[in-house]
Coordinates of C-alpha atoms in Angstrom, one line a residue:
Chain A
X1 CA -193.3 -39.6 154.5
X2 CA -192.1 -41.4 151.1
X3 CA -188.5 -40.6 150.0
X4 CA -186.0 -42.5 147.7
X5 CA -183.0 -44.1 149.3
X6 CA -180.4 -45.1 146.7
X7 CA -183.3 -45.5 144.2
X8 CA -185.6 -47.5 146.6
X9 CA -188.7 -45.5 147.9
X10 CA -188.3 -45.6 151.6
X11 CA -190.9 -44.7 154.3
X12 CA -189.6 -42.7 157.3
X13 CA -191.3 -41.0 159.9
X14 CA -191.8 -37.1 159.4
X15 CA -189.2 -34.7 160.8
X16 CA -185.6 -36.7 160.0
X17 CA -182.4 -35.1 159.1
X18 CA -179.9 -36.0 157.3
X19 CA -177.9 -37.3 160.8
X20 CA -181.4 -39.2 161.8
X21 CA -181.6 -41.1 158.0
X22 CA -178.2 -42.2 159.1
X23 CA -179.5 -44.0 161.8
X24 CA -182.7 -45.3 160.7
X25 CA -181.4 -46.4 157.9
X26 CA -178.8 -48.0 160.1
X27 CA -176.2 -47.0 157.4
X28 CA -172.3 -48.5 157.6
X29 CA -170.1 -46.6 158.4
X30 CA -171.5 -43.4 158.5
X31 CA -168.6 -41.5 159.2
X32 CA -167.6 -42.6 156.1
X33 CA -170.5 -41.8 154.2
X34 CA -171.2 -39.4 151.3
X35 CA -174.8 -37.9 151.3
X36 CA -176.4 -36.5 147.8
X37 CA -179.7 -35.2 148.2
X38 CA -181.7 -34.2 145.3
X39 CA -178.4 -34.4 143.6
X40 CA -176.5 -32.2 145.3
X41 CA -174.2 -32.8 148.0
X42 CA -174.3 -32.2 151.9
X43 CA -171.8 -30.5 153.8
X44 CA -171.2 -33.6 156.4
X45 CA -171.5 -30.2 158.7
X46 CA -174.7 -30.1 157.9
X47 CA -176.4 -33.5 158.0
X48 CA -178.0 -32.9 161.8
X49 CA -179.2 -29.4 160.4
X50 CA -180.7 -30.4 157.2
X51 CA -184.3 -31.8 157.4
X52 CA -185.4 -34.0 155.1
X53 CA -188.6 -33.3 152.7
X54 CA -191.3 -35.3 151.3
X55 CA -190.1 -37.1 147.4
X56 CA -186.3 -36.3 149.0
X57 CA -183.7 -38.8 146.4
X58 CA -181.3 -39.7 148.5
X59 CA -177.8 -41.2 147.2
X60 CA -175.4 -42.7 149.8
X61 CA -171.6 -42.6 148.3
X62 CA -169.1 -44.5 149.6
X63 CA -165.0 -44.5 148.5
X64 CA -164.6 -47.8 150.8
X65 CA -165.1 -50.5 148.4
X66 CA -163.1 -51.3 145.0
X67 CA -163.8 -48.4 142.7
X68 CA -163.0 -45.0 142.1
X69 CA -166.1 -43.6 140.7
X70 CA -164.1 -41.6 138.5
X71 CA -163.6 -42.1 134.4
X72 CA -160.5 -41.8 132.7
X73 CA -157.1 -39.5 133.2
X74 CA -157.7 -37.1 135.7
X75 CA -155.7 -34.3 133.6
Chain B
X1 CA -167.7 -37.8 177.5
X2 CA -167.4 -37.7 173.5
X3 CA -164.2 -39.4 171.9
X4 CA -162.8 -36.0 171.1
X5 CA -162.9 -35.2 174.6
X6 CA -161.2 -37.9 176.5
X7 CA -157.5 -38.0 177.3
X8 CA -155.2 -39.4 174.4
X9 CA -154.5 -42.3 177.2
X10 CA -157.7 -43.2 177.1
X11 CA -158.2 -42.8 173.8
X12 CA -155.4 -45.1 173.1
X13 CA -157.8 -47.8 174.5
X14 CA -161.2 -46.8 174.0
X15 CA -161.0 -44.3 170.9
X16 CA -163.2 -46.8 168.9
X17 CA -165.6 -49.0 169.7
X18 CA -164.6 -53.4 169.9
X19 CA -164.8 -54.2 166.4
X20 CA -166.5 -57.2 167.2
X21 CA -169.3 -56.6 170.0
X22 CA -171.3 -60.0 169.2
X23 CA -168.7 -61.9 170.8
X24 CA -167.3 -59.5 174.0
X25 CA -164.0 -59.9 172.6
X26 CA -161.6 -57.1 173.0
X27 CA -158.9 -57.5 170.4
X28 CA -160.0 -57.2 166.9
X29 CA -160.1 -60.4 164.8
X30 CA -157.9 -60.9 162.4
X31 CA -159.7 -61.3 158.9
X32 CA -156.8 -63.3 157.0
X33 CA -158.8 -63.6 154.1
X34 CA -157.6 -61.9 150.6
X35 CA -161.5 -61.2 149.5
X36 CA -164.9 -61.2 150.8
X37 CA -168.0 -62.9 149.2
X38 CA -171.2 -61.4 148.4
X39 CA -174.3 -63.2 148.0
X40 CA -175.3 -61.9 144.4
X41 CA -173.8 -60.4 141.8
X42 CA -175.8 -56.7 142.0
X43 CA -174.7 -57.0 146.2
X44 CA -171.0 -56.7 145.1
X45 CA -171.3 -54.6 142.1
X46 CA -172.9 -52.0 144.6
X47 CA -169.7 -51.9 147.2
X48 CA -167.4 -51.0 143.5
X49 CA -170.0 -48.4 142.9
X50 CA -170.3 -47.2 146.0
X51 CA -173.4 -47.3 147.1
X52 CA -173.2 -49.6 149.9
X53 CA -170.1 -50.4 152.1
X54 CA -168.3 -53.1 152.5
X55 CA -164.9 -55.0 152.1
X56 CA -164.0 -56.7 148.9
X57 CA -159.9 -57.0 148.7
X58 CA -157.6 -57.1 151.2
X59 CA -155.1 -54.7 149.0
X60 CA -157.9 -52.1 148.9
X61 CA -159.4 -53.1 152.5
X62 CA -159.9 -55.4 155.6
X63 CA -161.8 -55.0 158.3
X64 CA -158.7 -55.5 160.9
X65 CA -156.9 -53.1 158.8
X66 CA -160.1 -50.4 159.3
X67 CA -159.8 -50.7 162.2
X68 CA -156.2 -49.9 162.9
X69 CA -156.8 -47.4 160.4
X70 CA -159.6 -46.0 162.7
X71 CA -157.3 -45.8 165.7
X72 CA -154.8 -43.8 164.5
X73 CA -157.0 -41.9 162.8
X74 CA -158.8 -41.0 166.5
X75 CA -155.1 -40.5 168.0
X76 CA -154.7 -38.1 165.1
X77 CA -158.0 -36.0 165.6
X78 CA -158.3 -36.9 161.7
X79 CA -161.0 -37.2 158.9
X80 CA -159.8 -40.6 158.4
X81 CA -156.9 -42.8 157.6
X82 CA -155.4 -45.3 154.9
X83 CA -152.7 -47.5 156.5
X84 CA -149.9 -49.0 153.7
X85 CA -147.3 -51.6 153.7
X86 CA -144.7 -49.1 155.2
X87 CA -144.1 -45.9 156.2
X88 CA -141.8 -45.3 153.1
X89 CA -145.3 -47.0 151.2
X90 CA -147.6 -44.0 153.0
X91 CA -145.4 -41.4 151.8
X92 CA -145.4 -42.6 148.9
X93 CA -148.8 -42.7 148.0
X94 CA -149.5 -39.6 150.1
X95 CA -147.4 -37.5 147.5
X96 CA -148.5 -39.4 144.2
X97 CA -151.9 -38.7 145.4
X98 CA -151.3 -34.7 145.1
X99 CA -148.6 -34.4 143.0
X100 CA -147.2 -36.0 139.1
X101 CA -144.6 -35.2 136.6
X102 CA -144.1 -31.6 136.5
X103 CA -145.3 -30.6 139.7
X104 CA -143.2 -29.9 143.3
X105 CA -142.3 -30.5 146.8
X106 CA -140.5 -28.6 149.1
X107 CA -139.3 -30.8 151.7
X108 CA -137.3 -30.0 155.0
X109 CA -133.6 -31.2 154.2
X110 CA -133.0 -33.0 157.0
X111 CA -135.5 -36.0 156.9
X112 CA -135.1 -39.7 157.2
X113 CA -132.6 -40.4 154.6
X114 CA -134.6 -43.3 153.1
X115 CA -137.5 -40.4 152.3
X116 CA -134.8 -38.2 151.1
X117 CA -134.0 -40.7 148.4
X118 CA -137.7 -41.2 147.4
X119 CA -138.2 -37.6 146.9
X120 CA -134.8 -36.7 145.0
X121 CA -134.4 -40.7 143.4
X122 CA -137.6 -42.3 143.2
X123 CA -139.8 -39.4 142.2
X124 CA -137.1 -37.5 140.6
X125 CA -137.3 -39.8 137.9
X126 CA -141.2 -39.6 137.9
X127 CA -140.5 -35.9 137.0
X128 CA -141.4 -34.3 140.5
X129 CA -139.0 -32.2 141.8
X130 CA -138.3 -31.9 145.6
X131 CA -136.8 -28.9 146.7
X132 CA -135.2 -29.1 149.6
X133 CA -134.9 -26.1 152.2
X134 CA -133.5 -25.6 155.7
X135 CA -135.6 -27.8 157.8
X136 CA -136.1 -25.1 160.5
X137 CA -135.5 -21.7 158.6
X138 CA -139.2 -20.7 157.6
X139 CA -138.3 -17.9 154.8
X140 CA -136.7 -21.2 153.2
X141 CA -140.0 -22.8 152.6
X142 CA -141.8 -19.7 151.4
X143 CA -138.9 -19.0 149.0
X144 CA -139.3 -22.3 147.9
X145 CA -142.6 -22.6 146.8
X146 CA -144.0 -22.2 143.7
X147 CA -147.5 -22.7 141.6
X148 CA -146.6 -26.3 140.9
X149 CA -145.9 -27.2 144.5
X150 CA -148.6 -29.5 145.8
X151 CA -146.9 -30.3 149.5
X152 CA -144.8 -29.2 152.2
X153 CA -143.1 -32.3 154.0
X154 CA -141.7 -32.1 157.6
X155 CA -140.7 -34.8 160.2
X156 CA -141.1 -33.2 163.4
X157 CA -137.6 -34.0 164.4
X158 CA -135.0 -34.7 161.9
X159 CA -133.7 -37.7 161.7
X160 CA -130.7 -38.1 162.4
X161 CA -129.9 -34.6 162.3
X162 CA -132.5 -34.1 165.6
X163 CA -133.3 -31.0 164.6
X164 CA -137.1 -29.1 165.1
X165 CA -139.2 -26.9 162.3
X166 CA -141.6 -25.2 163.9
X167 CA -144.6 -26.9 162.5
X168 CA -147.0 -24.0 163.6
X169 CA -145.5 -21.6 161.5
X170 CA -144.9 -23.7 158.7
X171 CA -148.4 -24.8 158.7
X172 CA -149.4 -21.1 158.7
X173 CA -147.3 -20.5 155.8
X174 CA -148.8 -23.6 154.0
X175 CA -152.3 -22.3 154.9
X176 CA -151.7 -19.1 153.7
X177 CA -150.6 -20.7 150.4
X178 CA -153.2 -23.1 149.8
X179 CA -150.7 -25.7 149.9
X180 CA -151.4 -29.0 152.0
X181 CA -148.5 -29.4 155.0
X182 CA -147.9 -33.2 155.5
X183 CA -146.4 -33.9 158.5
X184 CA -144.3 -37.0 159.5
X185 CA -144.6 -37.6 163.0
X186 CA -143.2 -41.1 163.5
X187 CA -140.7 -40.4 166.5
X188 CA -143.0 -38.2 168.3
X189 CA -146.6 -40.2 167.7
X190 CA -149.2 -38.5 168.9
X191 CA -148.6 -38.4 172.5
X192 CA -145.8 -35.4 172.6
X193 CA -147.9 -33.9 169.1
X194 CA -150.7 -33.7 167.3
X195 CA -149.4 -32.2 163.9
X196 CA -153.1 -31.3 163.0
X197 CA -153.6 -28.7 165.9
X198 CA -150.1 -26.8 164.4
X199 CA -151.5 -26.8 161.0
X200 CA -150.9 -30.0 159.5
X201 CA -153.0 -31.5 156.8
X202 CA -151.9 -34.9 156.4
X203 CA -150.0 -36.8 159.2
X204 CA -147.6 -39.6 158.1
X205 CA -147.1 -42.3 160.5
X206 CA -144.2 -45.2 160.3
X207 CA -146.2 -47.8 162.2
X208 CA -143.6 -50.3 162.4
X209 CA -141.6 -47.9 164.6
X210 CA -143.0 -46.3 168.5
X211 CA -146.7 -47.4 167.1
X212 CA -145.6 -51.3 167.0
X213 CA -142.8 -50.6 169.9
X214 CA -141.5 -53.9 169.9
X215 CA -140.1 -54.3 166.7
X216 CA -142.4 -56.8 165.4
X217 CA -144.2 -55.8 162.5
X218 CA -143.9 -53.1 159.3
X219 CA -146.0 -50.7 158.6
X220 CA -147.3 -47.2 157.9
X221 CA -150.3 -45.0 157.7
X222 CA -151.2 -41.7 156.6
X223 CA -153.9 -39.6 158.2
X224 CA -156.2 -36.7 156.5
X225 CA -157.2 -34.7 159.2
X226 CA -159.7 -32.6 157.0
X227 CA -158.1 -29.3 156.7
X228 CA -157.0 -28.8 153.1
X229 CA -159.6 -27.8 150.7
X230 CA -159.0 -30.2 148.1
X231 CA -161.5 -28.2 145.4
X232 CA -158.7 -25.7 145.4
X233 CA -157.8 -25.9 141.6
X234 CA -153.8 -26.4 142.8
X235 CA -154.9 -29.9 143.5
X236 CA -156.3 -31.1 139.9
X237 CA -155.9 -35.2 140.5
X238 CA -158.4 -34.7 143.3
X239 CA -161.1 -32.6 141.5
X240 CA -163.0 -36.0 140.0
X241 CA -162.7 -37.2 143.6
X242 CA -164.0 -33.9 144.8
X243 CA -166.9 -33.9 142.8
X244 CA -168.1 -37.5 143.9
X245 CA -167.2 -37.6 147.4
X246 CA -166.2 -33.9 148.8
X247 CA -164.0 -33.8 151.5
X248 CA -162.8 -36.9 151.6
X249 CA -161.5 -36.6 148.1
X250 CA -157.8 -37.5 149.4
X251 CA -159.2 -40.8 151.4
X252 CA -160.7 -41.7 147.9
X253 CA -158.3 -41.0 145.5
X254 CA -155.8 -43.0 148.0
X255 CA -158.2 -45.8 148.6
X256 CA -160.2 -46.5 145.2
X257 CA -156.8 -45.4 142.7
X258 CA -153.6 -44.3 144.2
X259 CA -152.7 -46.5 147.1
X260 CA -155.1 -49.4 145.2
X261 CA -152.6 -49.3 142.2
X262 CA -149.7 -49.2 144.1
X263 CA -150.3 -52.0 146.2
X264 CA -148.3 -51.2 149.2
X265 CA -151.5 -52.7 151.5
X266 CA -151.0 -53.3 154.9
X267 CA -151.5 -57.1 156.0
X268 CA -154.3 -57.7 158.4
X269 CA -151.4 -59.7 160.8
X270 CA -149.6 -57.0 160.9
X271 CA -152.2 -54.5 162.0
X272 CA -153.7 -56.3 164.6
X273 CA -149.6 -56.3 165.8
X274 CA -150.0 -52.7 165.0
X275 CA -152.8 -52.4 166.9
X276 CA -152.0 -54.3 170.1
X277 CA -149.0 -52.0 170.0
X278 CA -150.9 -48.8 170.3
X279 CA -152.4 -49.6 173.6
X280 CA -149.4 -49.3 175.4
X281 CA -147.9 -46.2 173.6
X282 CA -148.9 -43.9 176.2
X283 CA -146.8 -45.8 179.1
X284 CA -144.3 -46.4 177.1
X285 CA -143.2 -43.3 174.9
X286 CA -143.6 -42.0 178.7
X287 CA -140.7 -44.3 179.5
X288 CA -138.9 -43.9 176.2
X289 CA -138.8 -39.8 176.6
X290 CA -137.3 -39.7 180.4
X291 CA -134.3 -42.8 180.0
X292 CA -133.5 -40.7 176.7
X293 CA -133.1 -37.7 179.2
X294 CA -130.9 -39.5 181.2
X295 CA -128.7 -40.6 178.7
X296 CA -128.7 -37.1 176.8
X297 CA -128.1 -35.8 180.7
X298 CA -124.8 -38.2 181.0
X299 CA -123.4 -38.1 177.5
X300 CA -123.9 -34.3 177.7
X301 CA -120.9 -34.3 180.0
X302 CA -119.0 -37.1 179.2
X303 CA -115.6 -36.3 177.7
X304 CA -115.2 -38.9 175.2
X305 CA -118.8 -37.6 173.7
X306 CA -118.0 -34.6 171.4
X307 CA -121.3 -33.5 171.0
X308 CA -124.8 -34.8 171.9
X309 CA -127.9 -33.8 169.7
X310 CA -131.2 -34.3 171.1
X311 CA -133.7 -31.7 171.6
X312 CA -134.3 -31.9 175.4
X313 CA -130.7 -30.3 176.1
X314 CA -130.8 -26.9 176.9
X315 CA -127.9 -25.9 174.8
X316 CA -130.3 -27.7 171.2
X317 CA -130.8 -25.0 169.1
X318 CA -134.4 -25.9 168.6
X319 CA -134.5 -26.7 172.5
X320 CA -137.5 -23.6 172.5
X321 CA -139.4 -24.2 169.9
X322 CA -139.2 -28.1 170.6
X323 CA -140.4 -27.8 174.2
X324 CA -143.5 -25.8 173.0
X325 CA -144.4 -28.6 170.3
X326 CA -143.8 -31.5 172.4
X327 CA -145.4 -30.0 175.8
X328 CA -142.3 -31.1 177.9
X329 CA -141.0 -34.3 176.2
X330 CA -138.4 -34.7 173.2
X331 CA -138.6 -38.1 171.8
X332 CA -136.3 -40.8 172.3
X333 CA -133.6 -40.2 169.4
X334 CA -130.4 -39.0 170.3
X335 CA -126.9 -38.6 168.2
X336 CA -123.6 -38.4 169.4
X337 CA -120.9 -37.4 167.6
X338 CA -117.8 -39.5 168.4
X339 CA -114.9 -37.9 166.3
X340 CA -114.8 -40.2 163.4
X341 CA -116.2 -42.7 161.9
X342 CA -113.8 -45.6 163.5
X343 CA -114.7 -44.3 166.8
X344 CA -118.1 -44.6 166.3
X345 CA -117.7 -48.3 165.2
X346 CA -115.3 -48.9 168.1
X347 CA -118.2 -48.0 170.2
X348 CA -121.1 -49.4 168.4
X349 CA -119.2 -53.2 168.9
X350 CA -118.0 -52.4 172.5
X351 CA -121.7 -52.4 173.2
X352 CA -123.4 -55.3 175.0
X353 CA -127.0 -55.2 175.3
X354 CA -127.5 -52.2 172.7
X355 CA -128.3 -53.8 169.7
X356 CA -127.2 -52.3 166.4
X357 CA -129.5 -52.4 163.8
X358 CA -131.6 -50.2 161.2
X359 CA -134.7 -49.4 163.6
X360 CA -135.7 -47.1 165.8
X361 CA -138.8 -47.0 168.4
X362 CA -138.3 -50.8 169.6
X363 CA -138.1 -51.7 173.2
X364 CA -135.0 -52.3 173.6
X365 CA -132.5 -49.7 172.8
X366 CA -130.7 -49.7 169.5
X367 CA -127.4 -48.1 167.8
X368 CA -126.6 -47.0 164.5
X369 CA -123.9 -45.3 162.2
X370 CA -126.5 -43.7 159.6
X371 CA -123.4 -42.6 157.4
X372 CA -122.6 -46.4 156.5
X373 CA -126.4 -47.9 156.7
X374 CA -129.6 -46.1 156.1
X375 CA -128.3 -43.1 154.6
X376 CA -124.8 -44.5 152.9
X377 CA -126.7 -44.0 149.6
X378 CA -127.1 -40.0 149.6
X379 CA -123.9 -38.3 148.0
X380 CA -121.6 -37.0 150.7
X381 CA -123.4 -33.4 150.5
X382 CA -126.9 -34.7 151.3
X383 CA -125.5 -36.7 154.1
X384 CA -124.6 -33.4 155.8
X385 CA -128.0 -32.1 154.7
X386 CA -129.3 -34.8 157.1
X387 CA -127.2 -34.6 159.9
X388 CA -125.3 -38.2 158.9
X389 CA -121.4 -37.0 159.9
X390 CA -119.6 -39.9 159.6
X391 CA -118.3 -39.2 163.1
X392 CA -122.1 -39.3 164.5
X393 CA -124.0 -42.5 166.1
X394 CA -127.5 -42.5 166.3
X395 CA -129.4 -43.9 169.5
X396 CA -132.8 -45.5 170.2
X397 CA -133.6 -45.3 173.6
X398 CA -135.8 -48.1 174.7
X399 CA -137.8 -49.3 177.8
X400 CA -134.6 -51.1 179.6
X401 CA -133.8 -49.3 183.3
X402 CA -132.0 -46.4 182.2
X403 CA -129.0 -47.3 184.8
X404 CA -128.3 -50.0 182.9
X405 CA -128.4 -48.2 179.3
X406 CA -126.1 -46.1 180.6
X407 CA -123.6 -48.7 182.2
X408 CA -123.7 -50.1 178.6
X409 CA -122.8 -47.3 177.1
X410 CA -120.9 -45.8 179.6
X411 CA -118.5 -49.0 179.2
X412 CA -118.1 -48.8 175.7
X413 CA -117.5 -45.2 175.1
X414 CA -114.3 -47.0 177.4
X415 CA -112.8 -48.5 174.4
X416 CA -112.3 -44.9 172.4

């Protein structure tokens, strides 16, 4: 089935979780990782539980690298 | 067998994979390189966004450094780690990540004095107040807290007081409060403790003491071990952090803004030191809890000893509570208390192979007056809030046979 993976359309075999993407994806770091799907994120509880679904956007996150992701003052 | 389940010995070893399988080799590399390259401009711009991993500086991270970070982290049962320049750097950036000017910590009073003055100095100044409480009288820490108080900082023996705050119930209290415990558990290292499994949030590690063991290299590392819920609205610098990456809000805010701006990174050098040094920490804090029992055992009755603090004596007031925390071992940090302060420096230069200096955790065993050194800075009333009598020597007790530690000492308590 056809899904987006950080705005690339992907083809993966039927049936995946979140856990599975992981790996076929061969993802760095993924215990590091920060899933979105359809724009709202997964509980990292969750990721061998949630299956994925056909026209899924997927958005890997990661706080490793050299920004924070977050605008301004926070307060 | 999963990671989680093997023996902290083993995990000391094999908690995380060889960081470089291509080659067999079974020491990390050392990446001595201040940046890493990327091959095109939208490659780079990618790991700052986040949507791909990857190292860019060695201030924000290194792939020896990860991989320290990952051991302690495993050692620590945690959600992940940042390591920093020092321990003093990891508390530092531990409590500037939850807490600014008008906000609060309550703090056991009788920690390192060093952390005593960053709390009540440094960030005095930055407008957080510390308020410090009775490191083992619980009802002190509840009084103490407030709306604006974003931790609750323990070591999990004072230092060089010796005393023992039962962790468990503070972390209850914390939990009950919504208020994140951070736990500093440098002389005990995971092998007589895991803070996280008495309710710690956040572990605090000085690296450059029991984790190096030799004395070799500084460092420090702090350790989320996933427990806080950092959407709760008491912790507001988190909440853009929150948003983006969830639970590991603390790991971000630490890695992409507050240990970032600081600076305080650890050098790769140093944590591939680091890391060699955790590999033996099993055998050795094994050897540096039973020759402190021996010498706790003989200064307990010697007559030109006063008093001897350390919590494996029977007669320690926190001898219960610390043999329930620490499953049978106490650490290697004594005090003795010698009568006065020229005393103690009769019997600090009487000694021979004891070697006085500002450390603690190295192989060999050390001595120091804390009144005149490390804590000679806090006011006269803070030094008896830590323990730091200027009648009272502190002790490291190393790896050396412990028939000759005590021959050493044994001949210089001679000259008193």
């Amino acid at each position: 089935m056809k899904i987006k993976v950080n705005g690339q359309a992907v083809e993966i075999p039927d049936h995946l979780s979140v856990a599975d993407l992981l790996t076929h994806q061969k993802v760095k770091m993924p215990d590091m990782v920060t899933v979105q799907r359809n724009a709202e994120i997964l509980d990292r509880k969750n990721f061998a539980a949630t299956k994925l679904a056909e026209h899924d956007e997927i958005e890997f996150l990661y706080f490793m690298g050299g920004g924070a992701g977050v605008a301004g003052r926070s307060r | 067998m999963s990671e989680r389940s093997l023996n902290i010995e083993t995990l000391l070893l094999h908690g995380v994979p060889p960081p470089d399988e291509g080659t067999g080799a079974t020491i990390p590399p050392i990446f001595q390189s201040t940046a890493f390259a990327y091959p095109s401009a939208e490659a780079l711009e990618a790991v700052f966004a986040g949507r791909e991993a990857g190292y860019v500086y060695t201030r924000i991270n290194n792939p020896t450094v990860d991989h320290f970070e990952r051991r302690v982290n495993v050692l620590e049962d945690g959600l992940g780690a940042v390591a920093c320049a020092s321990g003093m750097a990891a508390i530092t950036a531990a409590a500037l990540a939850l807490a600014g000017a008008g906000d609060e910590i309550v703090s056991a009073n009788s920690i390192f004095g060093g952390t005593y003055s960053l709390f009540h100095d440094t960030l005095g100044r930055c407008g957080i107040t510390t308020r410090f409480v009775e490191a083992t009288d619980v009802d002190a820490y509840r009084q103490a807290l407030g709306d604006r108080t974003k931790l609750i900082f323990v070591e999990t023996i004072g230092n060089p007081k010796l005393d023992v705050p039962d962790i468990a119930a503070i972390g209850r209290l914390a939990r009950e409060r919504g208020i994140a415990l951070v736990v500093d558990n440098t002389v005990t290292t995971p092998l007589l403790v895991r803070p996280r499994e008495l309710g710690a949030d956040i572990v605090i590690h000085s690296a450059s003491k029991y984790i190096s063991g030799q004395g070799h290299a500084i460092g420090g590392v702090i350790v989320d071990c996933g427990t806080c819920d950092w959407s709760n609205a008491r912790y507001e610098y988190l909440r853009p952090f929150h948003q983006r990456v969830q639970q590991f809000a603390l790991l971000a805010a630490l890695r992409n803004q507050v240990s970032k701006n600081l600076g305080g990174c650890l050098a790769p050098f140093n944590a591939f030191l680091l890391t060699l040094g955790l590999e033996t920490l099993g055998v050795r804090m094994e050897r540096h809890c039973s020759n402190a029992v021996a010498v706790a055992e003989f200064l307990g009755t010697h007559g030109k000893v006063e008093q001897v603090r350390y919590p494996g004596l029977a007669a320690h007031p926190d001898h219960g509570v610390a043999s329930r925390q620490f499953h049978g071992r106490y650490g290697a940090l004594l005090a003795l208390r010698l009568g006065s302060r020229e005393c103690c420096f009769r019997f600090i230069n009487r000694l021979q192979r004891v070697r006085n200096l500002a450390n603690m955790g190295d192989a060999r065993t050390l001595v120091i007056h804390p009144a005149s050194t490390f804590c000679r800075d806090l006011s006269a009333e803070q030094r008896e809030a830590v323990g730091a009598g200027e009648d009272l020597v502190r002790l490291s007790v190393g790896l050396e046979h412990p028939d000759d530690i005590l021959a050493d000492i044994e001949q210089a308590l001679k000259a008193l």
